[in-house]
Short mmCIF file of C-alpha atoms and ligand atoms in Angstrom, two decimals:
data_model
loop_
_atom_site.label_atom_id
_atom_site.label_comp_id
_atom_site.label_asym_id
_atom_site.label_seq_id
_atom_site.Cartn_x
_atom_site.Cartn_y
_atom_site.Cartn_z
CA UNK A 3 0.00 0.00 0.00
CA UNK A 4 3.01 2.25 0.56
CA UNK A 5 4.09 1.92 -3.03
CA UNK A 6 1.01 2.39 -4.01
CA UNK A 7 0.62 5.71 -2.33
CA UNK A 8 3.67 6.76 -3.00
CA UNK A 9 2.80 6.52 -7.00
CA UNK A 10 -0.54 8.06 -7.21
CA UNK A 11 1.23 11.23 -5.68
CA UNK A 12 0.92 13.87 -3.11
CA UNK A 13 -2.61 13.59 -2.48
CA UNK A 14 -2.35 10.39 -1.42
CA UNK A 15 0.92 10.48 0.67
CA UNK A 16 -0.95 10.94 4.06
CA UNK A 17 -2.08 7.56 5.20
CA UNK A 18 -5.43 7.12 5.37
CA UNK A 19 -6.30 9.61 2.83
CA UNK A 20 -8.33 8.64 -0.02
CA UNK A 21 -9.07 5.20 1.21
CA UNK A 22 -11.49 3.92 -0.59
CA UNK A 23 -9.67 4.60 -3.58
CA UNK A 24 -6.79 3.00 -2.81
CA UNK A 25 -8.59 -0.33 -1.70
CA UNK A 26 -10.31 -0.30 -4.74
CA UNK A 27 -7.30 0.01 -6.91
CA UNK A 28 -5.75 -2.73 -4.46
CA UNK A 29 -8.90 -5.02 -5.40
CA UNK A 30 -8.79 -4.38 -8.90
CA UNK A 31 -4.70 -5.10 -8.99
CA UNK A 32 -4.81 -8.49 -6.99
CA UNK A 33 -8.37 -9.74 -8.46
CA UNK A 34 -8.40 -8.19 -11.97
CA UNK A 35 -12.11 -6.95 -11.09
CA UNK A 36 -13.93 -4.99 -8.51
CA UNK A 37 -16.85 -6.49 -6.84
CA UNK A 38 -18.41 -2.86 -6.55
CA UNK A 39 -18.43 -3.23 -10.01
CA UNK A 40 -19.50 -6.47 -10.77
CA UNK A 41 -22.94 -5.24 -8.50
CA UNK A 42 -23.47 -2.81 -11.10
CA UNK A 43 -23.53 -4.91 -13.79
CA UNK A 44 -26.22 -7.06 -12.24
CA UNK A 45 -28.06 -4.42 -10.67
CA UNK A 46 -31.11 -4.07 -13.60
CA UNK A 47 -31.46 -0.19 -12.66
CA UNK A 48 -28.02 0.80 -13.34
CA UNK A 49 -28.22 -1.44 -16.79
CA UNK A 50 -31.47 0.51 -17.41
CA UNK A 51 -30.10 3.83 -16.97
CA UNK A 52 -27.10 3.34 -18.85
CA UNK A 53 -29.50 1.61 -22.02
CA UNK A 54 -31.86 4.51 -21.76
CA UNK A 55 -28.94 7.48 -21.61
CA UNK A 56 -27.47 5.86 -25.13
CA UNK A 57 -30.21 7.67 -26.63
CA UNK A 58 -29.17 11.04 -28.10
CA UNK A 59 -30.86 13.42 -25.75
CA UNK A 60 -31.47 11.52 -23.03
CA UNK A 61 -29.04 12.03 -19.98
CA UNK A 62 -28.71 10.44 -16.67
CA UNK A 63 -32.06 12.36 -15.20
CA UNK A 64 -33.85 12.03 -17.42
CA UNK A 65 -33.07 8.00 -17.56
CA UNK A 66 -33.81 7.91 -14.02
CA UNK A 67 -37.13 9.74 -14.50
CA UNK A 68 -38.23 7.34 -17.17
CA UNK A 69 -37.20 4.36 -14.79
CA UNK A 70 -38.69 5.52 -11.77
CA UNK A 71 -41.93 7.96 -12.60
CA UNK A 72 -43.22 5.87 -15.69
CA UNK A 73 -41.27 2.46 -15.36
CA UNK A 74 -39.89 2.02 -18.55
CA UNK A 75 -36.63 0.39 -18.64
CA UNK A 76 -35.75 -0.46 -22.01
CA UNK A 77 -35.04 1.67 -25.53
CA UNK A 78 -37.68 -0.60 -26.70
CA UNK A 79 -40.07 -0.02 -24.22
CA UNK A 80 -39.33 3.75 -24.72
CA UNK A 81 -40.17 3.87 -27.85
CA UNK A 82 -43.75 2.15 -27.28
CA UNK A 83 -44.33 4.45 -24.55
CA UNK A 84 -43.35 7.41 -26.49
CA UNK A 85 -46.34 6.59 -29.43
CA UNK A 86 -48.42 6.74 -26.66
CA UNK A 87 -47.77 9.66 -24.85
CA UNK A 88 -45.21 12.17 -27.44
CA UNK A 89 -45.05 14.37 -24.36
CA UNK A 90 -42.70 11.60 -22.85
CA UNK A 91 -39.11 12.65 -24.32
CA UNK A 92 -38.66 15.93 -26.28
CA UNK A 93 -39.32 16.34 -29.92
CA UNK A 94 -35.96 15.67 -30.78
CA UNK A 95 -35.97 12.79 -28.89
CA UNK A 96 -38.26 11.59 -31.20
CA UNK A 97 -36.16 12.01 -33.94
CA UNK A 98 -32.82 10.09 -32.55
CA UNK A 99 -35.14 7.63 -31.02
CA UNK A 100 -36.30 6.62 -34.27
CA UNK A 101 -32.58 5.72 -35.83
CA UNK A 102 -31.15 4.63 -32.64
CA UNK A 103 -30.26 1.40 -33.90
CA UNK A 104 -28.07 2.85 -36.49
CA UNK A 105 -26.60 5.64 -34.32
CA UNK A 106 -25.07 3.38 -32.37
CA UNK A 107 -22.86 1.93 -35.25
CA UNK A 108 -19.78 2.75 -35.56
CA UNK A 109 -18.71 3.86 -39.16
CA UNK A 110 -15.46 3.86 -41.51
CA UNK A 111 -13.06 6.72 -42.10
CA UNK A 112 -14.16 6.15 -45.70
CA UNK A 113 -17.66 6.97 -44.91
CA UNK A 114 -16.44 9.67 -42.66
CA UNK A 115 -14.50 11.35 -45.24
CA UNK A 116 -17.55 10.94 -47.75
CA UNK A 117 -19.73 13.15 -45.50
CA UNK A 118 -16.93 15.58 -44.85
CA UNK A 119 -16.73 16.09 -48.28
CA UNK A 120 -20.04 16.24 -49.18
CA UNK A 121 -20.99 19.15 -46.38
CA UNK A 122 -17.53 20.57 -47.74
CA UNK A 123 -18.64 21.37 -51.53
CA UNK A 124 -22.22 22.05 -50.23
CA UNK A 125 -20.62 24.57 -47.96
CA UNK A 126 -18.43 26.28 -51.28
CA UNK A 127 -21.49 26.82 -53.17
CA UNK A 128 -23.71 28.16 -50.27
CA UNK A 129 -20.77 30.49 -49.15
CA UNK A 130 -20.11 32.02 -53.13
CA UNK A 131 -24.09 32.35 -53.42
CA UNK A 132 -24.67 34.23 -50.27
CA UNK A 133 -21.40 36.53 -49.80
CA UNK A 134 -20.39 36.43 -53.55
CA UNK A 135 -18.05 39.56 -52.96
CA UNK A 136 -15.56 37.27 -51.00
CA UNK A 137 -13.19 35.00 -51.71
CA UNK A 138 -14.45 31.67 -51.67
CA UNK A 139 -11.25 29.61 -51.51
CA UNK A 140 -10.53 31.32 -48.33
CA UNK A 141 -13.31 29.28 -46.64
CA UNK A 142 -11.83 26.58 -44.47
CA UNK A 143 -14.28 23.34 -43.68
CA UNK A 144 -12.43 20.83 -41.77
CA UNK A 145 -13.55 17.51 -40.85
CA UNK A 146 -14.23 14.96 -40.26
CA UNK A 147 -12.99 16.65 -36.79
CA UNK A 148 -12.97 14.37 -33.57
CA UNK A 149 -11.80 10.64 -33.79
CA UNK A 150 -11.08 10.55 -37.60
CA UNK A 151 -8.46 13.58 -37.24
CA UNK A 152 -7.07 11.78 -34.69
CA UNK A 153 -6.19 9.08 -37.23
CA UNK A 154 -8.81 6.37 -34.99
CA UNK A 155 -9.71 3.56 -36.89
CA UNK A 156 -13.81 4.15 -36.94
CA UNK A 157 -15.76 7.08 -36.08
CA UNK A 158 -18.94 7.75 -34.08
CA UNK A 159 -19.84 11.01 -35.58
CA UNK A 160 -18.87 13.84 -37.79
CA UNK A 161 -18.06 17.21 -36.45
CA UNK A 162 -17.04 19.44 -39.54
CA UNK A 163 -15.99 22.82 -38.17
CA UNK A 164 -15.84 26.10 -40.70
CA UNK A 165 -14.68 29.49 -40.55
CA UNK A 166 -13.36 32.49 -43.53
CA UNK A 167 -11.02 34.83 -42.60
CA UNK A 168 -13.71 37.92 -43.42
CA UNK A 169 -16.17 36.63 -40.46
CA UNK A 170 -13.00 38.30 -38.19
CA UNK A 171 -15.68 41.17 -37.69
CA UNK A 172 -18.95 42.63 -39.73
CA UNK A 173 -18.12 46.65 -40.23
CA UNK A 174 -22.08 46.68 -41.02
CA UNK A 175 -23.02 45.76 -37.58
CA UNK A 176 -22.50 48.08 -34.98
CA UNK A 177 -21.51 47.83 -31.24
CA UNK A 178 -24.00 46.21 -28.98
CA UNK A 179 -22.71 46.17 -25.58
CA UNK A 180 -24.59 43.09 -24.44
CA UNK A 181 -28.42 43.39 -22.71
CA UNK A 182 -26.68 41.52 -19.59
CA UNK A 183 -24.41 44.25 -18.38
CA UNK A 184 -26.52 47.19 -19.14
CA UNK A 185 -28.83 45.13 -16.96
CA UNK A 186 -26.55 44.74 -14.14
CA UNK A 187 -25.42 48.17 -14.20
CA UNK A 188 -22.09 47.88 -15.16
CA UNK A 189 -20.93 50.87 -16.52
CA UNK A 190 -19.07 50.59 -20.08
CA UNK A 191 -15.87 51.32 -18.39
CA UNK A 192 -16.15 49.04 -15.51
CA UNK A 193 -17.31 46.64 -17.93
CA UNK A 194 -14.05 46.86 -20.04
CA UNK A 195 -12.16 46.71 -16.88
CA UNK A 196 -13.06 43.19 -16.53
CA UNK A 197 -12.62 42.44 -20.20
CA UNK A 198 -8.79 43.34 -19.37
CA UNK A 199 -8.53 41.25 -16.30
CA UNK A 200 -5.22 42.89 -14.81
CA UNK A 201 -3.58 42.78 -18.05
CA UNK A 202 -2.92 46.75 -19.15
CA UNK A 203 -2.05 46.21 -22.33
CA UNK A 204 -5.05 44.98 -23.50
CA UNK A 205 -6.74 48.78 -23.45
CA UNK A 206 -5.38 49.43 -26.59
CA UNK A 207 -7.36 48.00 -29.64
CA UNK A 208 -9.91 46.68 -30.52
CA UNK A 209 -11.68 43.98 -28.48
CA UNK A 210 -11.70 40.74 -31.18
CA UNK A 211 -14.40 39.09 -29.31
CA UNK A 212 -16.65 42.12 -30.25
CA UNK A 213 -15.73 41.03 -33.98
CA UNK A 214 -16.86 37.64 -33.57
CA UNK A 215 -20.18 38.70 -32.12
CA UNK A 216 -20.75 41.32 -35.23
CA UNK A 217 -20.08 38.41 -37.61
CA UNK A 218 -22.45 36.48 -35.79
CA UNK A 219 -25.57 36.99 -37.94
CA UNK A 220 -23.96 36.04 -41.16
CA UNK A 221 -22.29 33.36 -39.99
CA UNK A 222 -26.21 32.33 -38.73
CA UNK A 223 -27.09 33.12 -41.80
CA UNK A 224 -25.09 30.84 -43.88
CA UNK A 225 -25.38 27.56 -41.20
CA UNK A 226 -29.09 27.52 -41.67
CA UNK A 227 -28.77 28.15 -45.37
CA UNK A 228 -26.70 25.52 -45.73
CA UNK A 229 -28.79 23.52 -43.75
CA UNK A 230 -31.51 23.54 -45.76
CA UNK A 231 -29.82 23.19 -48.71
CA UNK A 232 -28.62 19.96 -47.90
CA UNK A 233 -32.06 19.04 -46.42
CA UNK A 234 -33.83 19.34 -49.56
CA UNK A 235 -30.76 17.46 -51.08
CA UNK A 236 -32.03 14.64 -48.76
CA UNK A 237 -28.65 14.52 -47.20
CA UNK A 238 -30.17 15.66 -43.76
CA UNK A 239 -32.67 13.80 -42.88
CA UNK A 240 -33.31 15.34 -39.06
CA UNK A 241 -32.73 18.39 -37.11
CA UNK A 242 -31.84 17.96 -33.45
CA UNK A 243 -31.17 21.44 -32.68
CA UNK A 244 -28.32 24.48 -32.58
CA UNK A 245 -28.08 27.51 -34.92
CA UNK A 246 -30.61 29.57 -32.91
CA UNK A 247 -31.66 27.65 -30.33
CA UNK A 248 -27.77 28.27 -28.46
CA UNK A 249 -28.57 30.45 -25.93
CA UNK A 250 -26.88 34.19 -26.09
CA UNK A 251 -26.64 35.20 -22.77
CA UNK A 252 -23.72 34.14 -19.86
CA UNK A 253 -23.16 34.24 -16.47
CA UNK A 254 -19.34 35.08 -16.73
CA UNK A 255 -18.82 38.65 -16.25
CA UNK A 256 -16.57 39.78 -19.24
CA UNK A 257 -18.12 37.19 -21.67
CA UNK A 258 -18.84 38.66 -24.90
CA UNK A 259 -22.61 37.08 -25.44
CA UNK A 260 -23.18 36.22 -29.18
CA UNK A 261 -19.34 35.88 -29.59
CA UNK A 262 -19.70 32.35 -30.22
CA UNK A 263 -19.90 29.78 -32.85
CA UNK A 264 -23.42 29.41 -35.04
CA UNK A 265 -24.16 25.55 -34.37
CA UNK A 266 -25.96 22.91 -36.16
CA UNK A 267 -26.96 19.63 -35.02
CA UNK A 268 -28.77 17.18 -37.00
CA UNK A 269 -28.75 13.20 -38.81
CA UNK A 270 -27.55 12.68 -42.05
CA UNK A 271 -28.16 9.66 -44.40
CA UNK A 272 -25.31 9.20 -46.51
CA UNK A 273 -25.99 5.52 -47.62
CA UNK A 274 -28.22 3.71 -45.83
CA UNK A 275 -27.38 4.65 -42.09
CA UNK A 276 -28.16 7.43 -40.51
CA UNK A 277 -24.82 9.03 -39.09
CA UNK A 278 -25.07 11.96 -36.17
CA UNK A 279 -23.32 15.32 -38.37
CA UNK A 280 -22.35 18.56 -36.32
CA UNK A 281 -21.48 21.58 -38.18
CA UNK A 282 -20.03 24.63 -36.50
CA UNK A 283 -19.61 28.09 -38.02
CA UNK A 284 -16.41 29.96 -35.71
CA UNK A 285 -15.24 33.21 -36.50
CA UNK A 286 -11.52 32.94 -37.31
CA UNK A 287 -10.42 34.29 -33.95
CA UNK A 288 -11.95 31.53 -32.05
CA UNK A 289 -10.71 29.18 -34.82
CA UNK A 290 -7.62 27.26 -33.94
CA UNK A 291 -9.29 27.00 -30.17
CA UNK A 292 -12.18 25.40 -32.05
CA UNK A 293 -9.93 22.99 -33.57
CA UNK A 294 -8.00 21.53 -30.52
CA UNK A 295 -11.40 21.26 -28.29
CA UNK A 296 -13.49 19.54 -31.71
CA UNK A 297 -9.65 17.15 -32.37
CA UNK A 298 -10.14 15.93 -28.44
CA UNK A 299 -9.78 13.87 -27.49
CA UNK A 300 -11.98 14.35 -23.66
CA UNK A 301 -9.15 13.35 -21.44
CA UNK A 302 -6.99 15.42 -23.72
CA UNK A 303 -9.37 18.62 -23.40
CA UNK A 304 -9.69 18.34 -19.50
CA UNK A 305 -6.04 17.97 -19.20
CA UNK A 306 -5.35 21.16 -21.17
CA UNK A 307 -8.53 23.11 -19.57
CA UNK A 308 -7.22 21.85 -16.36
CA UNK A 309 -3.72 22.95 -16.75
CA UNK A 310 -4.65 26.24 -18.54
CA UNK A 311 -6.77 26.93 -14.71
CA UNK A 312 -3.55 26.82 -12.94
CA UNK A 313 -1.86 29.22 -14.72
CA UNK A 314 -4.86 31.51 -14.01
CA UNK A 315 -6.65 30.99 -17.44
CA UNK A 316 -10.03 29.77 -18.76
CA UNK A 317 -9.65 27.55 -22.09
CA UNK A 318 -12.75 26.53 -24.05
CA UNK A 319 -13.26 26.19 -27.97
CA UNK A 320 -13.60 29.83 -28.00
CA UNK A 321 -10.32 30.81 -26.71
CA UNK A 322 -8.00 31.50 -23.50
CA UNK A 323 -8.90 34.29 -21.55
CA UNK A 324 -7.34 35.55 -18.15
CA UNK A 325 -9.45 33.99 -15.29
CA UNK A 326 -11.16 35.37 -11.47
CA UNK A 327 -13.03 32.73 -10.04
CA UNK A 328 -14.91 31.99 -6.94
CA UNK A 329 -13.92 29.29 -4.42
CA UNK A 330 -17.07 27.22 -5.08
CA UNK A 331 -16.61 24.60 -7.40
CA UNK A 332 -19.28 21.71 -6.31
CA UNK A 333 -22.83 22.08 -6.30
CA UNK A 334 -25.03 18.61 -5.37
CA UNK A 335 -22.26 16.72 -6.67
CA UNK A 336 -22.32 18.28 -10.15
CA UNK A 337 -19.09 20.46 -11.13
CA UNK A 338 -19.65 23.46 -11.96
CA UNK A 339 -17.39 26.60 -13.44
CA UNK A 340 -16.48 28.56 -11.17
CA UNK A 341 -15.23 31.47 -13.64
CA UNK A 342 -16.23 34.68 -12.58
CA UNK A 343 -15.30 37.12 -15.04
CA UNK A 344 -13.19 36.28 -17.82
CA UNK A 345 -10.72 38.87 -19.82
CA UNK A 346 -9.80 39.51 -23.17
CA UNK A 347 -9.03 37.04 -25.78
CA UNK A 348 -5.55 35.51 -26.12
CA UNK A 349 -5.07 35.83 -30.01
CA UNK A 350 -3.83 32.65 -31.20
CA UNK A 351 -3.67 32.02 -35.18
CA UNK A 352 -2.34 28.06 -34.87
CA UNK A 353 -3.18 24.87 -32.71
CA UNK A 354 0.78 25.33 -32.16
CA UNK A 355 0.37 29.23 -31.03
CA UNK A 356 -2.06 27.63 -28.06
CA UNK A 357 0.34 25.05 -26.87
CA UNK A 358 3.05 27.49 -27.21
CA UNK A 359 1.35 30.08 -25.43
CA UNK A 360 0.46 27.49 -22.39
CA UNK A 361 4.27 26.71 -22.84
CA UNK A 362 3.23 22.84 -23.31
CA UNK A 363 4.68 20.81 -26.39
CA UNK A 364 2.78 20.54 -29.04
CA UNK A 365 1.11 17.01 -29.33
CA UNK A 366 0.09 16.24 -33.06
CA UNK A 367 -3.88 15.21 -33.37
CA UNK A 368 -2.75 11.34 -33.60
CA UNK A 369 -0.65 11.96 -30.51
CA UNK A 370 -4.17 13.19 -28.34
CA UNK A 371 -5.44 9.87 -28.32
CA UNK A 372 -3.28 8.39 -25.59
CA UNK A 373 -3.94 9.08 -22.19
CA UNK A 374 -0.39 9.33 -21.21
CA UNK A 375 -0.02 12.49 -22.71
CA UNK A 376 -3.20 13.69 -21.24
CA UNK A 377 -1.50 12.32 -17.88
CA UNK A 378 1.69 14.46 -18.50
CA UNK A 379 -0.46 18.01 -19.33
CA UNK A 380 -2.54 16.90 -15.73
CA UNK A 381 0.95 16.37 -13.90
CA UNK A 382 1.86 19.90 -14.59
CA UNK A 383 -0.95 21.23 -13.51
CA UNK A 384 -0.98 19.77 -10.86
CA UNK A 385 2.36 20.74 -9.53
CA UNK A 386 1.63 24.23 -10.75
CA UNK A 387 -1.68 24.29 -7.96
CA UNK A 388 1.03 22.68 -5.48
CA UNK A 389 3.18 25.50 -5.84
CA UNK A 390 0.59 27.72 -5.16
CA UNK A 391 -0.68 26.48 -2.29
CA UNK A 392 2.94 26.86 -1.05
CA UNK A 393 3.05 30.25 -1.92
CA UNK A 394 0.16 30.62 0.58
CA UNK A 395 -2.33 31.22 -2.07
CA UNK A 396 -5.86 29.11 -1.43
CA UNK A 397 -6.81 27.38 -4.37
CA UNK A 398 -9.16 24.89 -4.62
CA UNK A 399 -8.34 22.54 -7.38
CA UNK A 400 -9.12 18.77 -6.23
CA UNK A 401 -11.72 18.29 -8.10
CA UNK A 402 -10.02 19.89 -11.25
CA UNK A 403 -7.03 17.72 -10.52
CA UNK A 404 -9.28 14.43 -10.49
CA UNK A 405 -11.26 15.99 -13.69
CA UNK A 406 -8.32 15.95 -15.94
CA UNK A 407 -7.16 12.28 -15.23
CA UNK A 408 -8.93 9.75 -17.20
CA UNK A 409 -10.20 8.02 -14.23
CA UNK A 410 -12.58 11.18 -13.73
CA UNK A 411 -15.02 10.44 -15.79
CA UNK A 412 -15.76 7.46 -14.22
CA UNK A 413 -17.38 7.69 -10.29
CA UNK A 414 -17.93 4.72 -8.27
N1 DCT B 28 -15.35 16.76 -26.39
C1 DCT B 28 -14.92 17.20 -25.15
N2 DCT B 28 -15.61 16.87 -24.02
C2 DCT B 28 -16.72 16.09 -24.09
C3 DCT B 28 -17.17 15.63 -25.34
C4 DCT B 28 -16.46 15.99 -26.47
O1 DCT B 28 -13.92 17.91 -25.06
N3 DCT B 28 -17.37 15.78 -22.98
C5 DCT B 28 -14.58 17.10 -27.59
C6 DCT B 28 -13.46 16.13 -27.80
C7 DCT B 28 -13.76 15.42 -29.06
C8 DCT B 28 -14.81 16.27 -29.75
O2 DCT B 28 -15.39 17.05 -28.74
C9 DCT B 28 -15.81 15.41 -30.48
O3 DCT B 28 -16.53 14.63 -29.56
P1 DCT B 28 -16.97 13.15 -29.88
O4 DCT B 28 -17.44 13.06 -31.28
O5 DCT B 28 -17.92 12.74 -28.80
O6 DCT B 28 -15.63 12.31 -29.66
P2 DCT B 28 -14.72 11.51 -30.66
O7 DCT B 28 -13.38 11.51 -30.04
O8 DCT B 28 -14.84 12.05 -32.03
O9 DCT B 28 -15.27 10.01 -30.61
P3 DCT B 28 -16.33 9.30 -31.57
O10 DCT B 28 -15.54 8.54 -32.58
O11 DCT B 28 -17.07 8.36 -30.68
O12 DCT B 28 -17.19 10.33 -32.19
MG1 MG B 29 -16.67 12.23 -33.05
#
């Protein structure tokens, strides 16, 4: 048990601390399972739950809700129950819950590639139609994002991101400082205070998070153009949401509200299964942050998000932004941000200018799969919250810590 502590690191070292864990990883090491675990499997709740939160829309409350108010426990029961009574599941429930079967098949890079490509040249035409005074072969669409870019055999889904150089900002839109802090009273100085977080030299210029949110309606614009356009191709065959339904306000002080990518969610049929296809319209700021979160993979993400929080940041596909957060970080067991006011954007042109900036080394999408490197980005962080503790500073990062190691996903 010594050795044991003595590898899973400082938070550990005490003895006695973390038990549980450790008995569990002792049980798991001498037996090669974990009775804890092997109840799950036969407990026919858990299977339920897990069966019922496959389905695209359905997550772990609402599983238990179906369980326990109406006592269905089976995708097949569900969708009995649901011709019944529609009101059951939302109406895009409806949709997934009619192509389950085939959304849980995995499909080939080749396929991948052939719905990459065919959103691609859809996306050319719709872009030259609808903003015919600019440069067309300027528009980037990449994808198949996600697993395939990661060079993974098979592939879930298709995330196909897209962005053009000229969405940077939209001189015909003016400057709408956002509904939220007029509301709160924040005067437009005070307001730009927080945009600047601290960091002085970020007064001068122009705020590029205000461009993104100007370039917003076109970039709407196009998404649900090309949307339909490749519905009445019969390419699409549902809608499950995005591009208008994303909601425009924030919490985070500092946030720019708008600022953010136009997003589509729907099903596509490009032979004859039907294949889950996201397609995400960034302005080019925001772009190479879009790429690393959409490349993953999770465990990759957390590890950068987590490390990116000890050096006093907030990383998401929209960018790096200087961070002030509050202390409280757990609310009935559910994590939540704790980012209080963000700053200005970090302006990053390259996947490489983000590692570089973070000062980590630059892992190439194939190299993202592995946990170890995930492991390596979590280490650092870690010993970057240690050292501030020493330094007297409070900060509250267990549960950040946990988050970016690949066990965290998993709770027992
Ligand atoms: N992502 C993330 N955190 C999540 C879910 C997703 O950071 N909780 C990021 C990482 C990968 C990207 O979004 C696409 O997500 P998925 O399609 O779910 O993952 P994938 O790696 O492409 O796997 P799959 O082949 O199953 O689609
Ligand atoms: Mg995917």
């Amino acid at each position: 048990e010594h050795n044991l502590r003595k590898i899973l690191g400082s938070k550990f070292a005490k003895k006695d601390s973390n038990k549980g864990l450790v008995q569990k990883i002792t049980e798991i090491h001498e037996s090669g399972d974990l009775d804890r675990l092997k109840e799950w499997r036969a407990d026919p709740r858990r299977c339920a739950i897990m069966e019922l939160s496959k389905v695209w829309g359905i997550g772990y409350r609402k599983a238990q809700t179906l369980i326990d108010v109406h006592r269905i426990w089976s995708v097949k029961e569900l969708k009995v129950a649901v011709e019944e009574n529609p009101k059951l599941v939302e109406a895009r429930v409806h949709r997934t819950l009619r192509c389950h079967d085939d959304l849980q098949l995995r499909m080939s890079r080749e396929e991948a590639m052939v719905i990459g490509d065919r959103v691609r040249s859809c996306a050319r035409a719709v872009f030259s139609e609808l903003l015919p005074s600019h440069d067309v072969t300027k528009l980037k669409v990449e994808g198949p994002m996600g697993s395939f870019r990661r060079g993974q055999p098979d592939c879930g889904d298709v995330d196909v991101l897209v962005t053009h150089e000229d969405w940077l900002d939209d001189p015909e839109r003016t400057l709408s400082l956002d509904k939220q802090s007029q509301e709160s009273s924040l005067s437009r100085s005070s307001y730009a205070r927080t945009r600047n977080l601290g960091d002085e030299e970020a007064t001068e210029g122009e705020d590029p998070d205000y461009g993104a949110q100007r370039s917003r309606a076109s970039r709407d614009k196009f998404l649900a153009t090309l949307r339909d356009r490749l519905h009445a191709q019969g390419f699409l065959t549902d809608h499950l949401g995005g591009d208008g339904f994303q909601k425009k306000t924030t919490t985070v002080q500092g946030e720019v509200p708008g600022a953010g990518c136009s997003s589509y969610m729907g099903i596509c049929k490009p032979r004859e299964t039907h294949r889950r296809l996201d397609i995400k319209v960034y302005a080019p700021q925001h772009y190479a942050y879009a790429m690393i979160y959409f490349t993953g993979n999770d465990y990759f993400n957390r590890s950068m998000r987590c490390y990116a929080k000890a050096c006093g940041y907030s990383l998401c596909d929209k960018g790096l932004r200087k961070a002030a957060r509050s202390g409280v970080s757990h609310k009935d067991g559910k994590y939540i941000d704790n980012k209080v006011a963000v700053g200005r954007l970090v302006v990053c042109d390259t996947e490489k200018d983000v590692f570089d900036v973070l000062g980590l080394d630059y892992k190439e999408p194939h190299e993202r799969n592995v946990s170890d490197n995930a492991t390596e980005v979590a280490e650092k962080a870690r010993r970057l919250f240690e050292e501030q503790r020493r330094g007297g500073v409070v900060v509250d990062s267990s549960d950040d810590e946990e988050d970016a190691r690949p066990a965290g996903r998993f709770r027992l």
